[in-house]
């Protein structure tokens, strides 16, 4: 009986020694950059084990290496704290070896980056920051140009500023301007594709379909009255100012 207890105690110690702080090289979300980890496994099943101690320990280490790699390869090495939490929580789950009877175990780990990997992360972040600045400047330039070309007056101004601009081509070119600006106006930035912006476009097209000043004055008068009824006097005053502007712009002698 005593020899049996001693044999079991020796088996537990042997397994513990084989599974304490064994090192693992783990992949990260960025190829070429990896984590270094030390894993300590705890076997929950009491001996006697269904296989030799060395076989049990080797199977546990293999399982934990594979399990840790599956999780770590999705982790960003630039966010080491999150990687530690994710990997630690995953390895803390209870697992078992497919033996009869099954051997159950759990594990904990410490995760870090070697100096070369830290340097690689720093270089990667620096490159990403440079690229982000380049992309942002390019996008700003593109959006500014697209916004400018959506304005017929701005597009005409660009054409007139050309060297040797031929003013005799202006009437035909004006029709092309309308086509070009309409195309650019359709492709607005994401933040300008809300319902409010679409409503403004619909209203703009609606008002533009009435070229007569008398019709426009009537429409703005109705718009001002609607805003006033909705208890928006500030907006109603702005709409009324537009009415007055159209009244002033009407040609002399018009009824």
Tab-separated table of C-alpha atoms in Angstrom:
chain	number	residue	atom	x	y	z
A	1	UNK	CA	0.000	0.000	0.000
A	2	UNK	CA	2.791	2.394	0.949
A	3	UNK	CA	4.692	1.501	-2.191
A	4	UNK	CA	1.590	2.247	-4.269
A	5	UNK	CA	1.218	5.711	-2.697
A	6	UNK	CA	4.907	6.390	-3.231
A	7	UNK	CA	4.649	5.265	-6.861
A	8	UNK	CA	1.706	7.587	-7.471
A	9	UNK	CA	3.457	10.493	-5.784
A	10	UNK	CA	6.532	9.912	-7.934
A	11	UNK	CA	4.372	9.804	-11.080
A	12	UNK	CA	2.698	13.123	-10.160
A	13	UNK	CA	6.052	14.791	-9.542
A	14	UNK	CA	7.506	13.459	-12.774
A	15	UNK	CA	4.560	14.790	-14.786
A	16	UNK	CA	4.751	18.131	-12.967
A	17	UNK	CA	8.459	18.510	-13.738
A	18	UNK	CA	7.897	17.743	-17.416
A	19	UNK	CA	5.048	20.275	-17.723
A	20	UNK	CA	6.446	23.235	-15.766
A	21	UNK	CA	7.403	26.334	-17.795
A	22	UNK	CA	8.248	24.594	-21.054
A	23	UNK	CA	9.023	27.108	-23.824
A	24	UNK	CA	7.010	27.563	-26.994
A	25	UNK	CA	7.493	29.744	-30.067
A	26	UNK	CA	4.064	30.978	-31.226
A	27	UNK	CA	2.963	32.619	-34.452
A	28	UNK	CA	1.298	36.021	-34.557
A	29	UNK	CA	-1.065	37.750	-36.991
A	30	UNK	CA	2.003	39.157	-38.800
A	31	UNK	CA	4.195	36.613	-40.623
A	32	UNK	CA	7.793	36.676	-39.413
A	33	UNK	CA	6.887	38.112	-36.003
A	34	UNK	CA	6.189	35.650	-33.218
A	35	UNK	CA	5.601	35.375	-29.501
A	36	UNK	CA	7.686	33.473	-27.020
A	37	UNK	CA	5.729	31.708	-24.280
A	38	UNK	CA	6.358	29.611	-21.198
A	39	UNK	CA	3.531	27.228	-20.434
A	40	UNK	CA	2.859	25.383	-17.198
A	41	UNK	CA	0.295	22.603	-17.388
A	42	UNK	CA	-1.488	21.011	-14.460
A	43	UNK	CA	-2.716	17.434	-14.820
A	44	UNK	CA	-5.973	17.048	-12.910
A	45	UNK	CA	-6.267	13.273	-13.254
A	46	UNK	CA	-4.737	11.263	-10.451
A	47	UNK	CA	-2.345	8.401	-11.247
A	48	UNK	CA	-2.077	5.636	-12.186
A	49	UNK	CA	-2.088	6.875	-15.772
A	50	UNK	CA	-3.093	4.758	-18.774
A	51	UNK	CA	0.336	5.377	-20.401
A	52	UNK	CA	3.909	6.028	-19.236
A	53	UNK	CA	4.599	9.426	-17.659
A	54	UNK	CA	6.845	10.537	-20.540
A	55	UNK	CA	4.101	9.767	-23.066
A	56	UNK	CA	1.469	11.608	-21.024
A	57	UNK	CA	3.674	14.705	-20.648
A	58	UNK	CA	4.635	14.715	-24.332
A	59	UNK	CA	1.001	14.460	-25.441
A	60	UNK	CA	-0.003	17.313	-23.119
A	61	UNK	CA	2.820	19.547	-24.396
A	62	UNK	CA	1.936	18.815	-28.035
A	63	UNK	CA	-1.744	19.578	-27.447
A	64	UNK	CA	-0.988	22.848	-25.681
A	65	UNK	CA	1.501	23.993	-28.333
A	66	UNK	CA	-1.030	23.387	-31.084
A	67	UNK	CA	-3.838	25.004	-29.099
A	68	UNK	CA	-1.779	28.085	-28.247
A	69	UNK	CA	-0.662	28.465	-31.883
A	70	UNK	CA	-4.233	28.364	-33.156
A	71	UNK	CA	-5.101	31.297	-30.898
A	72	UNK	CA	-1.882	33.321	-31.115
A	73	UNK	CA	-1.850	33.427	-34.926
A	74	UNK	CA	-4.887	35.727	-34.749
A	75	UNK	CA	-3.279	38.087	-32.196
A	76	UNK	CA	-1.568	41.376	-33.022
A	77	UNK	CA	1.970	41.487	-31.583
A	78	UNK	CA	1.625	45.267	-31.285
A	79	UNK	CA	-1.106	44.659	-28.684
A	80	UNK	CA	0.760	42.351	-26.343
A	81	UNK	CA	-1.596	42.845	-23.391
A	82	UNK	CA	-4.608	41.629	-25.374
A	83	UNK	CA	-2.637	38.706	-26.781
A	84	UNK	CA	-1.713	37.671	-23.243
A	85	UNK	CA	-5.317	37.805	-22.078
A	86	UNK	CA	-6.679	35.892	-25.067
A	87	UNK	CA	-4.064	33.134	-24.923
A	88	UNK	CA	-4.240	32.801	-21.130
A	89	UNK	CA	-8.027	32.497	-21.126
A	90	UNK	CA	-7.928	29.897	-23.882
A	91	UNK	CA	-5.288	27.708	-22.261
A	92	UNK	CA	-7.036	27.888	-18.876
A	93	UNK	CA	-9.887	25.748	-20.224
A	94	UNK	CA	-10.013	22.153	-19.081
A	95	UNK	CA	-8.894	19.664	-21.736
A	96	UNK	CA	-8.322	15.942	-21.873
A	97	UNK	CA	-6.217	13.437	-23.767
A	98	UNK	CA	-8.182	10.809	-25.692
A	99	UNK	CA	-7.109	7.911	-23.502
A	100	UNK	CA	-8.941	5.348	-21.465
A	101	UNK	CA	-9.455	6.612	-18.882
A	102	UNK	CA	-9.032	10.206	-20.244
A	103	UNK	CA	-6.324	12.384	-18.721
A	104	UNK	CA	-7.611	15.881	-17.913
A	105	UNK	CA	-5.422	18.958	-17.651
A	106	UNK	CA	-5.386	22.748	-17.727
A	107	UNK	CA	-2.595	25.292	-18.299
A	108	UNK	CA	-1.327	28.819	-17.721
A	109	UNK	CA	1.239	30.774	-19.720
A	110	UNK	CA	3.409	33.867	-19.789
A	111	UNK	CA	3.658	35.584	-23.163
A	112	UNK	CA	6.291	38.033	-24.381
A	113	UNK	CA	8.274	39.202	-27.416
A	114	UNK	CA	11.962	38.599	-27.980
A	115	UNK	CA	14.092	41.717	-28.716
A	116	UNK	CA	14.159	41.012	-32.462
A	117	UNK	CA	10.381	40.671	-32.531
A	118	UNK	CA	9.969	43.905	-30.558
A	119	UNK	CA	12.181	45.693	-33.089
A	120	UNK	CA	10.140	44.220	-35.939
A	121	UNK	CA	6.895	45.434	-34.328
A	122	UNK	CA	8.338	48.940	-33.925
A	123	UNK	CA	9.435	48.989	-37.580
A	124	UNK	CA	6.021	47.732	-38.699
A	125	UNK	CA	4.161	50.387	-36.706
A	126	UNK	CA	6.414	53.117	-38.080
A	127	UNK	CA	5.743	51.931	-41.634
A	128	UNK	CA	1.995	51.786	-40.966
A	129	UNK	CA	2.026	55.343	-39.608
A	130	UNK	CA	3.873	56.614	-42.684
A	131	UNK	CA	1.439	54.802	-44.961
A	132	UNK	CA	-1.535	56.154	-43.007
A	133	UNK	CA	-0.293	59.725	-43.450
A	134	UNK	CA	0.253	59.155	-47.175
A	135	UNK	CA	-3.199	57.582	-47.588
A	136	UNK	CA	-4.906	60.353	-45.611
A	137	UNK	CA	-3.272	63.108	-47.654
A	138	UNK	CA	-4.140	61.351	-50.908
A	139	UNK	CA	-7.749	60.842	-49.827
A	140	UNK	CA	-8.074	64.472	-48.752
A	141	UNK	CA	-6.699	65.645	-52.091
A	142	UNK	CA	-9.011	63.302	-53.984
A	143	UNK	CA	-12.096	64.343	-52.030
A	144	UNK	CA	-11.255	68.035	-52.385
A	145	UNK	CA	-10.798	67.653	-56.139
A	146	UNK	CA	-14.007	65.624	-56.509
A	147	UNK	CA	-15.930	68.208	-54.501
A	148	UNK	CA	-14.523	71.009	-56.660
A	149	UNK	CA	-15.347	69.224	-59.904
A	150	UNK	CA	-18.931	68.693	-58.718
A	151	UNK	CA	-19.379	72.497	-58.851
A	152	UNK	CA	-20.020	73.740	-62.422
A	153	UNK	CA	-18.560	77.175	-61.657
A	154	UNK	CA	-15.354	75.644	-60.260
A	155	UNK	CA	-15.006	73.351	-63.267
A	156	UNK	CA	-15.496	76.264	-65.677
A	157	UNK	CA	-12.963	78.313	-63.726
A	158	UNK	CA	-10.398	75.514	-64.115
A	159	UNK	CA	-11.071	75.413	-67.864
A	160	UNK	CA	-10.748	79.190	-68.220
A	161	UNK	CA	-7.460	79.187	-66.279
A	162	UNK	CA	-5.866	76.937	-68.897
A	163	UNK	CA	-3.270	78.397	-71.208
A	164	UNK	CA	-4.749	79.437	-74.560
A	165	UNK	CA	-8.337	78.846	-73.404
A	166	UNK	CA	-10.666	79.323	-76.344
A	167	UNK	CA	-13.669	81.357	-75.248
A	168	UNK	CA	-15.487	80.544	-78.475
A	169	UNK	CA	-15.852	76.943	-77.285
A	170	UNK	CA	-17.545	77.989	-74.065
A	171	UNK	CA	-21.207	77.387	-75.094
A	172	UNK	CA	-20.549	73.781	-76.164
A	173	UNK	CA	-18.268	73.211	-73.206
A	174	UNK	CA	-20.940	74.400	-70.771
A	175	UNK	CA	-23.060	71.376	-71.664
A	176	UNK	CA	-20.102	69.080	-70.999
A	177	UNK	CA	-19.558	70.822	-67.668
A	178	UNK	CA	-23.079	69.925	-66.585
A	179	UNK	CA	-22.467	66.268	-67.451
A	180	UNK	CA	-19.097	66.105	-65.685
A	181	UNK	CA	-20.294	67.839	-62.517
A	182	UNK	CA	-23.362	65.611	-62.348
A	183	UNK	CA	-21.148	62.519	-62.439
A	184	UNK	CA	-18.916	63.822	-59.615
A	185	UNK	CA	-21.913	64.958	-57.566
A	186	UNK	CA	-23.300	61.395	-57.568
A	187	UNK	CA	-20.177	59.958	-55.904
A	188	UNK	CA	-19.926	61.735	-52.594
A	189	UNK	CA	-17.921	60.632	-49.523
A	190	UNK	CA	-19.539	58.120	-47.175
A	191	UNK	CA	-20.374	60.795	-44.591
A	192	UNK	CA	-22.357	62.717	-47.214
A	193	UNK	CA	-24.629	59.804	-48.146
A	194	UNK	CA	-27.093	60.203	-45.287
A	195	UNK	CA	-30.842	60.624	-45.761
A	196	UNK	CA	-30.451	64.341	-45.033
A	197	UNK	CA	-27.954	64.784	-47.853
A	198	UNK	CA	-30.154	62.793	-50.230
A	199	UNK	CA	-33.103	64.980	-49.265
A	200	UNK	CA	-31.068	68.092	-50.060
A	201	UNK	CA	-30.242	66.661	-53.494
A	202	UNK	CA	-33.907	65.888	-54.181
A	203	UNK	CA	-34.911	69.399	-53.111
A	204	UNK	CA	-32.143	70.934	-55.218
A	205	UNK	CA	-33.287	69.016	-58.304
A	206	UNK	CA	-36.915	69.933	-57.617
A	207	UNK	CA	-36.201	73.653	-57.348
A	208	UNK	CA	-33.964	73.577	-60.416
A	209	UNK	CA	-36.857	72.136	-62.445
A	210	UNK	CA	-38.656	75.493	-62.161
A	211	UNK	CA	-36.510	77.985	-64.109
A	212	UNK	CA	-39.078	80.795	-64.007
A	213	UNK	CA	-38.422	83.378	-61.247
A	214	UNK	CA	-42.111	83.690	-60.446
A	215	UNK	CA	-42.355	79.951	-59.888
A	216	UNK	CA	-39.243	79.959	-57.722
A	217	UNK	CA	-40.600	82.823	-55.617
A	218	UNK	CA	-43.814	80.883	-55.052
A	219	UNK	CA	-41.904	77.736	-54.037
A	220	UNK	CA	-39.694	79.579	-51.553
A	221	UNK	CA	-42.739	81.330	-50.125
A	222	UNK	CA	-44.399	77.943	-49.528
A	223	UNK	CA	-41.174	76.619	-48.012
A	224	UNK	CA	-40.938	79.585	-45.616
A	225	UNK	CA	-44.592	79.150	-44.620
A	226	UNK	CA	-44.031	75.453	-43.910
A	227	UNK	CA	-41.008	76.185	-41.728
A	228	UNK	CA	-42.949	78.819	-39.835
A	229	UNK	CA	-45.806	76.350	-39.236
A	230	UNK	CA	-43.268	73.845	-37.908
A	231	UNK	CA	-42.159	76.492	-35.379
A	232	UNK	CA	-38.791	77.010	-36.976
A	233	UNK	CA	-38.793	80.807	-37.304
A	234	UNK	CA	-35.027	81.016	-37.836
A	235	UNK	CA	-35.198	78.730	-40.860
A	236	UNK	CA	-38.349	80.451	-42.089
A	237	UNK	CA	-36.514	83.792	-42.016
A	238	UNK	CA	-33.704	82.325	-44.110
A	239	UNK	CA	-36.203	80.952	-46.629
A	240	UNK	CA	-37.969	84.338	-46.747
A	241	UNK	CA	-34.621	85.973	-47.494
A	242	UNK	CA	-34.328	83.643	-50.477
A	243	UNK	CA	-37.798	84.749	-51.601
A	244	UNK	CA	-36.707	88.373	-51.449
A	245	UNK	CA	-33.538	87.519	-53.326
A	246	UNK	CA	-35.477	85.952	-56.159
A	247	UNK	CA	-37.842	88.903	-56.209
A	248	UNK	CA	-34.861	91.234	-56.627
A	249	UNK	CA	-33.348	89.042	-59.334
A	250	UNK	CA	-36.489	89.059	-61.447
A	251	UNK	CA	-36.032	90.995	-64.721
A	252	UNK	CA	-37.590	94.437	-64.920
A	253	UNK	CA	-41.061	94.555	-66.439
A	254	UNK	CA	-41.943	91.012	-65.341
A	255	UNK	CA	-45.327	90.671	-63.744
